[in-house]
PDB file of C-alpha atoms in Angstrom:
ATOM      1  CA  MET A   1       0.811  24.310  26.503  1.00 90.00           C
ATOM      2  CA  SER A   2       3.600  24.518  24.104  1.00 93.00           C
ATOM      3  CA  LYS A   3       6.475  24.009  26.759  1.00 95.00           C
ATOM      4  CA  LYS A   4       4.516  20.874  28.137  1.00 96.00           C
ATOM      5  CA  VAL A   5       4.114  19.049  24.905  1.00 97.00           C
ATOM      6  CA  GLN A   6       6.779  16.168  24.804  1.00 97.00           C
ATOM      7  CA  ALA A   7       5.141  13.863  22.156  1.00 97.00           C
ATOM      8  CA  ILE A   8       2.812  14.146  19.238  1.00 97.00           C
ATOM      9  CA  TYR A   9       0.613  11.325  18.004  1.00 96.00           C
ATOM     10  CA  LEU A  10       0.089  11.579  14.212  1.00 94.00           C
ATOM     11  CA  TRP A  11      -3.354  10.243  13.163  1.00 88.00           C
ATOM     12  CA  TRP A  12      -3.977  10.323   9.319  1.00 79.00           C
ATOM     13  CA  HIS A  13      -1.149  12.951   8.820  1.00 81.00           C
ATOM     14  CA  LYS A  14      -2.529  15.340  11.442  1.00 88.00           C
ATOM     15  CA  PRO A  15      -1.372  17.530  12.769  1.00 92.00           C
ATOM     16  CA  VAL A  16       0.858  18.819   9.990  1.00 93.00           C
ATOM     17  CA  ILE A  17       4.595  18.772  11.155  1.00 96.00           C
ATOM     18  CA  ASP A  18       6.489  21.873   9.677  1.00 96.00           C
ATOM     19  CA  GLN A  19       9.056  24.044  10.761  1.00 96.00           C
ATOM     20  CA  GLU A  20       6.719  26.444  12.590  1.00 96.00           C
ATOM     21  CA  LEU A  21       5.273  23.638  14.666  1.00 96.00           C
ATOM     22  CA  LEU A  22       8.693  22.238  15.727  1.00 97.00           C
ATOM     23  CA  GLN A  23       9.875  25.686  16.525  1.00 97.00           C
ATOM     24  CA  SER A  24       6.941  26.111  18.687  1.00 97.00           C
ATOM     25  CA  LEU A  25       7.595  22.862  20.687  1.00 97.00           C
ATOM     26  CA  PRO A  26      10.729  23.319  22.417  1.00 97.00           C
ATOM     27  CA  ASN A  27      10.481  20.215  24.504  1.00 97.00           C
ATOM     28  CA  LEU A  28       9.289  17.924  21.929  1.00 98.00           C
ATOM     29  CA  LYS A  29      11.011  14.478  22.210  1.00 97.00           C
ATOM     30  CA  VAL A  30       9.149  11.899  19.769  1.00 98.00           C
ATOM     31  CA  ILE A  31       6.460  11.898  16.859  1.00 97.00           C
ATOM     32  CA  ALA A  32       4.499   8.665  16.704  1.00 96.00           C
ATOM     33  CA  ASN A  33       2.765   7.787  13.386  1.00 94.00           C
ATOM     34  CA  SER A  34      -0.318   6.004  13.083  1.00 89.00           C
ATOM     35  CA  GLY A  35       0.866   3.802  10.203  1.00 84.00           C
ATOM     36  CA  VAL A  36       3.847   2.430   8.150  1.00 86.00           C
ATOM     37  CA  GLY A  37       4.310   5.234   5.473  1.00 84.00           C
ATOM     38  CA  MET A  38       6.425   8.230   6.632  1.00 89.00           C
ATOM     39  CA  ASP A  39       6.386  10.128   3.233  1.00 88.00           C
ATOM     40  CA  HIS A  40       4.335  13.199   4.740  1.00 88.00           C
ATOM     41  CA  LEU A  41       7.182  13.826   6.941  1.00 92.00           C
ATOM     42  CA  ASP A  42      10.166  15.936   6.560  1.00 93.00           C
ATOM     43  CA  LEU A  43      12.284  13.070   8.401  1.00 94.00           C
ATOM     44  CA  LYS A  44      15.573  15.232   8.019  1.00 95.00           C
ATOM     45  CA  LEU A  45      13.819  18.482   9.090  1.00 96.00           C
ATOM     46  CA  VAL A  46      12.266  16.603  12.151  1.00 96.00           C
ATOM     47  CA  ALA A  47      15.672  14.943  13.129  1.00 96.00           C
ATOM     48  CA  SER A  48      17.304  18.491  13.138  1.00 96.00           C
ATOM     49  CA  PHE A  49      15.368  19.358  16.168  1.00 97.00           C
ATOM     50  CA  GLY A  50      16.420  16.531  17.920  1.00 96.00           C
ATOM     51  CA  VAL A  51      12.897  14.783  17.620  1.00 97.00           C
ATOM     52  CA  LYS A  52      12.834  10.934  17.442  1.00 97.00           C
ATOM     53  CA  MET A  53      10.219   9.369  15.052  1.00 96.00           C
ATOM     54  CA  ALA A  54       8.558   6.106  14.981  1.00 96.00           C
ATOM     55  CA  ASN A  55       5.942   4.365  13.030  1.00 93.00           C
ATOM     56  CA  ALA A  56       3.583   1.431  13.549  1.00 90.00           C
ATOM     57  CA  PRO A  57       4.588  -1.640  11.196  1.00 87.00           C
ATOM     58  CA  ARG A  58       3.462  -4.538  13.204  1.00 85.00           C
ATOM     59  CA  ALA A  59      -0.010  -3.121  13.844  1.00 85.00           C
ATOM     60  CA  VAL A  60      -0.937  -2.702   9.946  1.00 88.00           C
ATOM     61  CA  SER A  61       0.546  -5.556   8.483  1.00 92.00           C
ATOM     62  CA  SER A  62      -2.309  -8.089   8.419  1.00 94.00           C
ATOM     63  CA  SER A  63      -4.945  -5.694   7.859  1.00 94.00           C
ATOM     64  CA  THR A  64      -3.297  -4.112   4.767  1.00 95.00           C
ATOM     65  CA  ALA A  65      -2.552  -7.598   3.364  1.00 97.00           C
ATOM     66  CA  ASP A  66      -6.207  -8.599   3.785  1.00 97.00           C
ATOM     67  CA  THR A  67      -7.086  -5.585   1.920  1.00 97.00           C
ATOM     68  CA  GLY A  68      -4.531  -6.326  -1.105  1.00 98.00           C
ATOM     69  CA  MET A  69      -6.147  -9.920  -1.190  1.00 98.00           C
ATOM     70  CA  ALA A  70      -9.610  -8.449  -1.304  1.00 98.00           C
ATOM     71  CA  LEU A  71      -8.826  -6.135  -4.139  1.00 98.00           C
ATOM     72  CA  LEU A  72      -7.171  -8.740  -5.971  1.00 98.00           C
ATOM     73  CA  LEU A  73     -10.191 -11.127  -5.595  1.00 98.00           C
ATOM     74  CA  ALA A  74     -12.806  -8.432  -6.158  1.00 98.00           C
ATOM     75  CA  SER A  75     -11.106  -7.332  -9.461  1.00 98.00           C
ATOM     76  CA  ALA A  76     -10.544 -10.976 -10.779  1.00 98.00           C
ATOM     77  CA  ARG A  77     -14.057 -11.975 -10.027  1.00 97.00           C
ATOM     78  CA  ARG A  78     -15.688  -8.311 -10.941  1.00 96.00           C
ATOM     79  CA  LEU A  79     -17.600  -8.213  -7.922  1.00 97.00           C
ATOM     80  CA  VAL A  80     -18.241  -4.453  -7.958  1.00 96.00           C
ATOM     81  CA  GLU A  81     -19.856  -4.944 -11.833  1.00 94.00           C
ATOM     82  CA  GLY A  82     -21.709  -7.859 -10.600  1.00 94.00           C
ATOM     83  CA  TYR A  83     -23.217  -6.225  -7.429  1.00 95.00           C
ATOM     84  CA  HIS A  84     -24.539  -3.425  -9.855  1.00 92.00           C
ATOM     85  CA  ILE A  85     -25.875  -6.123 -12.131  1.00 92.00           C
ATOM     86  CA  ALA A  86     -27.575  -7.985  -9.317  1.00 94.00           C
ATOM     87  CA  MET A  87     -29.034  -4.655  -7.722  1.00 94.00           C
ATOM     88  CA  SER A  88     -30.375  -3.166 -10.982  1.00 92.00           C
ATOM     89  CA  SER A  89     -33.946  -2.660 -11.385  1.00 92.00           C
ATOM     90  CA  GLY A  90     -34.218  -4.509 -14.785  1.00 89.00           C
ATOM     91  CA  MET A  91     -32.191  -7.588 -13.685  1.00 88.00           C
ATOM     92  CA  GLU A  92     -33.586 -10.933 -15.100  1.00 90.00           C
ATOM     93  CA  TYR A  93     -30.138 -13.035 -15.455  1.00 89.00           C
ATOM     94  CA  CYS A  94     -26.638 -12.577 -15.736  1.00 87.00           C
ATOM     95  CA  GLU A  95     -24.918 -12.803 -19.090  1.00 89.00           C
ATOM     96  CA  ALA A  96     -23.317 -16.115 -19.775  1.00 89.00           C
ATOM     97  CA  ASP A  97     -20.365 -14.223 -20.955  1.00 91.00           C
ATOM     98  CA  PHE A  98     -19.778 -12.152 -17.885  1.00 91.00           C
ATOM     99  CA  LEU A  99     -16.515 -13.850 -16.990  1.00 95.00           C
ATOM    100  CA  GLY A 100     -13.788 -13.243 -14.342  1.00 95.00           C
ATOM    101  CA  VAL A 101     -10.257 -14.406 -14.231  1.00 96.00           C
ATOM    102  CA  GLU A 102      -9.265 -17.491 -12.276  1.00 97.00           C
ATOM    103  CA  VAL A 103      -7.118 -16.899  -9.218  1.00 98.00           C
ATOM    104  CA  THR A 104      -6.183 -20.263  -8.426  1.00 98.00           C
ATOM    105  CA  GLY A 105      -2.859 -21.400 -10.425  1.00 98.00           C
ATOM    106  CA  ALA A 106      -2.425 -17.716 -11.400  1.00 98.00           C
ATOM    107  CA  THR A 107       0.810 -15.758 -11.150  1.00 98.00           C
ATOM    108  CA  LEU A 108       1.200 -13.098  -8.452  1.00 98.00           C
ATOM    109  CA  GLY A 109       3.993 -10.786  -8.765  1.00 98.00           C
ATOM    110  CA  ILE A 110       4.698  -8.996  -5.185  1.00 98.00           C
ATOM    111  CA  ILE A 111       6.777  -5.553  -5.394  1.00 98.00           C
ATOM    112  CA  GLY A 112       7.978  -5.016  -1.932  1.00 97.00           C
ATOM    113  CA  MET A 113       8.511  -7.974   0.198  1.00 97.00           C
ATOM    114  CA  GLY A 114       8.588  -6.411   3.545  1.00 93.00           C
ATOM    115  CA  SER A 115       6.065  -7.505   6.481  1.00 93.00           C
ATOM    116  CA  ILE A 116       2.985  -6.765   4.474  1.00 95.00           C
ATOM    117  CA  GLY A 117       4.251  -8.328   1.357  1.00 97.00           C
ATOM    118  CA  TYR A 118       5.242 -11.322   2.853  1.00 97.00           C
ATOM    119  CA  LYS A 119       1.855 -11.686   4.423  1.00 97.00           C
ATOM    120  CA  ILE A 120       0.119 -11.340   1.158  1.00 98.00           C
ATOM    121  CA  ALA A 121       2.497 -14.254  -0.098  1.00 98.00           C
ATOM    122  CA  LEU A 122       1.196 -16.117   2.690  1.00 98.00           C
ATOM    123  CA  ARG A 123      -2.446 -15.673   1.635  1.00 98.00           C
ATOM    124  CA  ALA A 124      -1.499 -16.110  -1.984  1.00 98.00           C
ATOM    125  CA  LYS A 125      -0.220 -19.581  -1.177  1.00 98.00           C
ATOM    126  CA  ALA A 126      -3.638 -20.652   0.429  1.00 97.00           C
ATOM    127  CA  PHE A 127      -4.970 -19.636  -3.060  1.00 98.00           C
ATOM    128  CA  GLU A 128      -2.566 -21.928  -4.743  1.00 98.00           C
ATOM    129  CA  MET A 129      -0.984 -19.067  -6.828  1.00 98.00           C
ATOM    130  CA  ASN A 130       2.505 -19.171  -8.096  1.00 98.00           C
ATOM    131  CA  ILE A 131       4.420 -16.177  -6.224  1.00 98.00           C
ATOM    132  CA  LEU A 132       6.866 -13.882  -7.767  1.00 98.00           C
ATOM    133  CA  TYR A 133       8.684 -11.073  -5.738  1.00 98.00           C
ATOM    134  CA  HIS A 134      11.014  -8.206  -6.356  1.00 98.00           C
ATOM    135  CA  ASN A 135      12.740  -6.604  -3.414  1.00 97.00           C
ATOM    136  CA  ARG A 136      15.620  -4.273  -2.483  1.00 94.00           C
ATOM    137  CA  THR A 137      16.981  -7.190  -0.454  1.00 95.00           C
ATOM    138  CA  ARG A 138      16.404 -10.923  -1.053  1.00 97.00           C
ATOM    139  CA  ARG A 139      14.632 -13.071   1.654  1.00 97.00           C
ATOM    140  CA  LYS A 140      16.175 -15.869   3.405  1.00 97.00           C
ATOM    141  CA  GLU A 141      15.811 -19.148   1.502  1.00 97.00           C
ATOM    142  CA  GLN A 142      13.557 -20.675   4.188  1.00 97.00           C
ATOM    143  CA  GLU A 143      11.238 -17.811   3.890  1.00 97.00           C
ATOM    144  CA  GLU A 144      11.069 -18.121   0.292  1.00 98.00           C
ATOM    145  CA  GLN A 145      10.316 -21.852   0.610  1.00 97.00           C
ATOM    146  CA  ALA A 146       7.662 -21.397   3.218  1.00 97.00           C
ATOM    147  CA  VAL A 147       5.286 -19.658   0.941  1.00 97.00           C
ATOM    148  CA  GLY A 148       6.802 -21.115  -2.534  1.00 97.00           C
ATOM    149  CA  ALA A 149       7.925 -17.605  -3.525  1.00 98.00           C
ATOM    150  CA  THR A 150      10.710 -16.998  -6.498  1.00 98.00           C
ATOM    151  CA  TYR A 151      12.830 -13.940  -6.235  1.00 98.00           C
ATOM    152  CA  CYS A 152      13.322 -11.654  -9.232  1.00 98.00           C
ATOM    153  CA  GLU A 153      16.210  -9.569  -9.115  1.00 96.00           C
ATOM    154  CA  LYS A 154      14.946  -7.249 -11.642  1.00 96.00           C
ATOM    155  CA  ILE A 155      11.405  -5.812 -11.854  1.00 98.00           C
ATOM    156  CA  ASP A 156      11.111  -6.449 -15.550  1.00 98.00           C
ATOM    157  CA  GLY A 157      11.116 -10.208 -15.233  1.00 97.00           C
ATOM    158  CA  LEU A 158       8.260 -10.285 -12.912  1.00 98.00           C
ATOM    159  CA  LEU A 159       6.122  -7.805 -14.771  1.00 98.00           C
ATOM    160  CA  ARG A 160       6.426 -10.125 -17.822  1.00 98.00           C
ATOM    161  CA  ARG A 161       5.280 -13.225 -15.942  1.00 98.00           C
ATOM    162  CA  ALA A 162       2.397 -12.062 -13.725  1.00 98.00           C
ATOM    163  CA  ASP A 163      -1.026 -12.181 -13.921  1.00 98.00           C
ATOM    164  CA  PHE A 164      -1.463  -9.962 -11.094  1.00 98.00           C
ATOM    165  CA  VAL A 165       0.864  -7.248  -9.972  1.00 98.00           C
ATOM    166  CA  MET A 166       0.825  -6.223  -6.047  1.00 98.00           C
ATOM    167  CA  VAL A 167       2.556  -2.897  -5.177  1.00 98.00           C
ATOM    168  CA  VAL A 168       3.646  -2.951  -1.907  1.00 97.00           C
ATOM    169  CA  VAL A 169       6.467  -0.458  -1.437  1.00 96.00           C
ATOM    170  CA  SER A 170       7.098   2.861   0.594  1.00 91.00           C
ATOM    171  CA  LEU A 171       6.823   6.149  -1.148  1.00 91.00           C
ATOM    172  CA  THR A 172      10.250   7.407  -1.619  1.00 90.00           C
ATOM    173  CA  PRO A 173      11.956   9.650  -4.238  1.00 91.00           C
ATOM    174  CA  GLN A 174      13.127   6.262  -5.566  1.00 93.00           C
ATOM    175  CA  THR A 175       9.888   4.615  -5.786  1.00 95.00           C
ATOM    176  CA  HIS A 176       8.023   7.504  -7.155  1.00 96.00           C
ATOM    177  CA  LYS A 177       6.254   6.535 -10.249  1.00 97.00           C
ATOM    178  CA  LEU A 178       7.967   3.272  -9.962  1.00 98.00           C
ATOM    179  CA  ILE A 179       5.243   1.817 -12.055  1.00 98.00           C
ATOM    180  CA  GLY A 180       4.946   4.070 -15.193  1.00 98.00           C
ATOM    181  CA  LYS A 181       4.574   3.496 -18.914  1.00 98.00           C
ATOM    182  CA  ARG A 182       7.605   1.321 -19.581  1.00 98.00           C
ATOM    183  CA  GLU A 183       6.715  -0.911 -16.660  1.00 98.00           C
ATOM    184  CA  MET A 184       3.011  -1.238 -17.948  1.00 98.00           C
ATOM    185  CA  GLU A 185       4.044  -2.162 -21.396  1.00 98.00           C
ATOM    186  CA  LEU A 186       5.959  -4.870 -20.002  1.00 98.00           C
ATOM    187  CA  THR A 187       3.019  -6.838 -18.570  1.00 98.00           C
ATOM    188  CA  LYS A 188       0.537  -9.028 -19.966  1.00 98.00           C
ATOM    189  CA  PRO A 189      -2.433  -7.335 -21.616  1.00 98.00           C
ATOM    190  CA  THR A 190      -4.746  -9.337 -19.490  1.00 98.00           C
ATOM    191  CA  ALA A 191      -2.645  -8.328 -16.219  1.00 98.00           C
ATOM    192  CA  THR A 192      -4.224  -6.706 -12.943  1.00 98.00           C
ATOM    193  CA  LEU A 193      -2.199  -3.897 -11.071  1.00 98.00           C
ATOM    194  CA  ILE A 194      -2.805  -3.829  -7.445  1.00 98.00           C
ATOM    195  CA  ASN A 195      -1.868  -0.798  -5.381  1.00 98.00           C
ATOM    196  CA  ILE A 196      -1.967  -0.794  -1.732  1.00 97.00           C
ATOM    197  CA  SER A 197       1.234   1.290  -1.125  1.00 96.00           C
ATOM    198  CA  ARG A 198       0.773   5.094  -2.092  1.00 95.00           C
ATOM    199  CA  GLY A 199      -0.747   6.784  -5.031  1.00 97.00           C
ATOM    200  CA  ALA A 200       2.186   8.434  -6.207  1.00 97.00           C
ATOM    201  CA  VAL A 201       3.929   5.074  -6.833  1.00 98.00           C
ATOM    202  CA  VAL A 202       1.956   4.572  -9.918  1.00 98.00           C
ATOM    203  CA  ASP A 203       2.152   7.072 -12.817  1.00 98.00           C
ATOM    204  CA  GLN A 204      -1.691   7.774 -12.902  1.00 98.00           C
ATOM    205  CA  GLU A 205      -1.702   9.408 -16.290  1.00 97.00           C
ATOM    206  CA  ALA A 206      -0.026   6.438 -17.779  1.00 98.00           C
ATOM    207  CA  LEU A 207      -2.250   3.865 -15.959  1.00 98.00           C
ATOM    208  CA  VAL A 208      -5.365   5.731 -17.665  1.00 98.00           C
ATOM    209  CA  THR A 209      -3.930   5.307 -21.061  1.00 98.00           C
ATOM    210  CA  ALA A 210      -3.013   1.734 -20.442  1.00 98.00           C
ATOM    211  CA  LEU A 211      -6.345   0.759 -19.355  1.00 98.00           C
ATOM    212  CA  GLN A 212      -8.016   2.644 -21.884  1.00 98.00           C
ATOM    213  CA  THR A 213      -5.827   1.005 -24.739  1.00 97.00           C
ATOM    214  CA  GLY A 214      -5.701  -2.633 -23.522  1.00 97.00           C
ATOM    215  CA  VAL A 215      -2.083  -2.422 -22.528  1.00 98.00           C
ATOM    216  CA  ILE A 216      -3.175  -3.526 -19.029  1.00 98.00           C
ATOM    217  CA  GLY A 217      -6.421  -5.602 -18.284  1.00 98.00           C
ATOM    218  CA  ALA A 218      -7.566  -4.000 -15.020  1.00 98.00           C
ATOM    219  CA  ALA A 219      -6.691  -2.052 -11.914  1.00 98.00           C
ATOM    220  CA  ALA A 220      -7.314  -2.296  -8.116  1.00 98.00           C
ATOM    221  CA  LEU A 221      -6.383   0.649  -6.069  1.00 98.00           C
ATOM    222  CA  ASP A 222      -6.755   1.474  -2.451  1.00 98.00           C
ATOM    223  CA  VAL A 223      -4.572   4.670  -2.906  1.00 97.00           C
ATOM    224  CA  THR A 224      -4.611   7.277  -5.375  1.00 97.00           C
ATOM    225  CA  HIS A 225      -2.935  10.588  -5.818  1.00 96.00           C
ATOM    226  CA  PRO A 226      -4.247  12.835  -4.727  1.00 95.00           C
ATOM    227  CA  GLU A 227      -6.810  11.154  -2.181  1.00 95.00           C
ATOM    228  CA  PRO A 228      -9.653  11.591  -3.113  1.00 95.00           C
ATOM    229  CA  LEU A 229      -9.653  12.038  -6.794  1.00 97.00           C
ATOM    230  CA  PRO A 230     -11.273  14.875  -8.617  1.00 97.00           C
ATOM    231  CA  ARG A 231     -14.856  13.719  -9.207  1.00 97.00           C
ATOM    232  CA  ASP A 232     -14.375  14.021 -12.822  1.00 97.00           C
ATOM    233  CA  HIS A 233     -11.206  12.056 -13.044  1.00 97.00           C
ATOM    234  CA  THR A 234     -11.053   9.416 -15.617  1.00 97.00           C
ATOM    235  CA  LEU A 235     -10.058   6.538 -13.537  1.00 97.00           C
ATOM    236  CA  LEU A 236     -13.402   6.867 -11.624  1.00 97.00           C
ATOM    237  CA  LYS A 237     -15.310   6.367 -14.884  1.00 96.00           C
ATOM    238  CA  LEU A 238     -13.513   3.109 -15.978  1.00 97.00           C
ATOM    239  CA  LYS A 239     -15.292  -0.113 -15.622  1.00 93.00           C
ATOM    240  CA  ASN A 240     -11.826  -2.248 -15.195  1.00 96.00           C
ATOM    241  CA  VAL A 241     -11.034  -0.269 -12.283  1.00 98.00           C
ATOM    242  CA  ILE A 242     -11.804  -0.775  -8.670  1.00 98.00           C
ATOM    243  CA  ILE A 243     -11.161   1.966  -6.274  1.00 98.00           C
ATOM    244  CA  THR A 244     -11.574   1.990  -2.404  1.00 98.00           C
ATOM    245  CA  PRO A 245     -10.598   4.726  -0.242  1.00 96.00           C
ATOM    246  CA  HIS A 246      -7.499   3.911   1.430  1.00 94.00           C
ATOM    247  CA  LEU A 247      -9.237   1.100   3.691  1.00 94.00           C
ATOM    248  CA  GLY A 248      -6.010  -0.712   4.164  1.00 92.00           C
ATOM    249  CA  ILE A 249      -5.580  -0.332   7.886  1.00 90.00           C
ATOM    250  CA  LYS A 250      -9.168   0.485   8.473  1.00 92.00           C
ATOM    251  CA  THR A 251     -10.338  -2.261  10.934  1.00 94.00           C
ATOM    252  CA  ASP A 252     -11.328  -1.974  14.503  1.00 94.00           C
ATOM    253  CA  LYS A 253      -8.560  -4.356  15.591  1.00 94.00           C
ATOM    254  CA  ALA A 254      -5.968  -2.541  13.616  1.00 92.00           C
ATOM    255  CA  THR A 255      -6.896   0.747  14.709  1.00 91.00           C
ATOM    256  CA  TYR A 256      -6.547  -0.289  18.393  1.00 93.00           C
ATOM    257  CA  MET A 257      -3.209  -1.786  17.868  1.00 93.00           C
ATOM    258  CA  ILE A 258      -1.967   1.022  15.977  1.00 92.00           C
ATOM    259  CA  THR A 259      -2.540   3.189  18.961  1.00 93.00           C
ATOM    260  CA  GLU A 260      -0.941   0.587  21.262  1.00 95.00           C
ATOM    261  CA  GLU A 261       2.114   0.423  19.394  1.00 94.00           C
ATOM    262  CA  ALA A 262       2.318   4.480  19.114  1.00 94.00           C
ATOM    263  CA  VAL A 263       2.005   4.712  22.741  1.00 96.00           C
ATOM    264  CA  GLU A 264       4.550   2.030  23.508  1.00 96.00           C
ATOM    265  CA  ASN A 265       6.947   4.089  21.051  1.00 96.00           C
ATOM    266  CA  MET A 266       6.303   7.308  22.925  1.00 97.00           C
ATOM    267  CA  LEU A 267       6.589   6.099  26.166  1.00 97.00           C
ATOM    268  CA  ALA A 268      10.046   4.454  25.166  1.00 97.00           C
ATOM    269  CA  ALA A 269      11.353   7.764  23.894  1.00 97.00           C
ATOM    270  CA  LEU A 270      10.038   9.739  27.005  1.00 97.00           C
ATOM    271  CA  ASN A 271      11.804   7.369  29.329  1.00 96.00           C
ATOM    272  CA  GLY A 272      15.093   7.280  27.392  1.00 95.00           C
ATOM    273  CA  LEU A 273      14.760   3.633  26.213  1.00 97.00           C
ATOM    274  CA  PRO A 274      15.288   2.088  22.667  1.00 96.00           C
ATOM    275  CA  ILE A 275      12.240   2.720  20.700  1.00 97.00           C
ATOM    276  CA  PRO A 276      10.682  -0.405  19.092  1.00 95.00           C
ATOM    277  CA  SER A 277       9.759   1.068  15.874  1.00 94.00           C
ATOM    278  CA  GLU A 278      12.080   4.013  15.532  1.00 96.00           C
ATOM    279  CA  VAL A 279      12.403   5.432  11.994  1.00 94.00           C
ATOM    280  CA  LEU A 280      15.688   7.183  11.215  1.00 93.00           C
ATOM    281  CA  PRO A 281      16.248   9.701   8.150  1.00 89.00           C
ATOM    282  CA  SER A 282      17.857   8.221   5.221  1.00 76.00           C
TER     283      SER A 282
END
């Protein structure tokens, strides 16, 4: 079948795209990814075989933004801890000092204001949050005004002021361990770190230390490195951490839309038309 294969649809990083596979498919024209992140692909290697690449940003932005807000709210109101208290066999009452953090009026710092980051800002505005954002390029003034967002040219200023820090960037060599020991030490000791990008964007060892020593208040993670974490990992044992198994795009509607977008990209490539969501090697 190797000479008949002209397109590959990657689902959850499978099949693995390496030089051996690319060499075995002489007529391959396009690889379509089921999601936004392309860090699992060697983009330059794929391009060297004359193969085009595409992702699915339109399909995943809303579901991922929903996941980010769900994690923020669950951490702020200690929903996981509360669930275990309510379900415990000896439950008689909830302690009066079992207190969460107020979301209304709090400051949210969004690191990465692409399509997902902007949809998070829209949701945060509905919760009457003050919104700061850091991005490689500044949004248009009318876009900032629509969500009441303030641009922070430097990440440091955002970290110092935010009650919640949400990381929404692609994993690249530049963003690997973007949030490390220095960045965490800049945050408020009551701040919550929410990561819905890639696990390697956060220095996990530094995060464990920061959570254990009170440098940062809490973390809510939809992504880790690796996935899943080893069952004896310290992050799995801390009460001030919520971890979900990379649920960002996992809804029935998003899954259908991702497939539609991938098919649209593949058909365009096979018919010699512009690919709507083409990704070029940097």
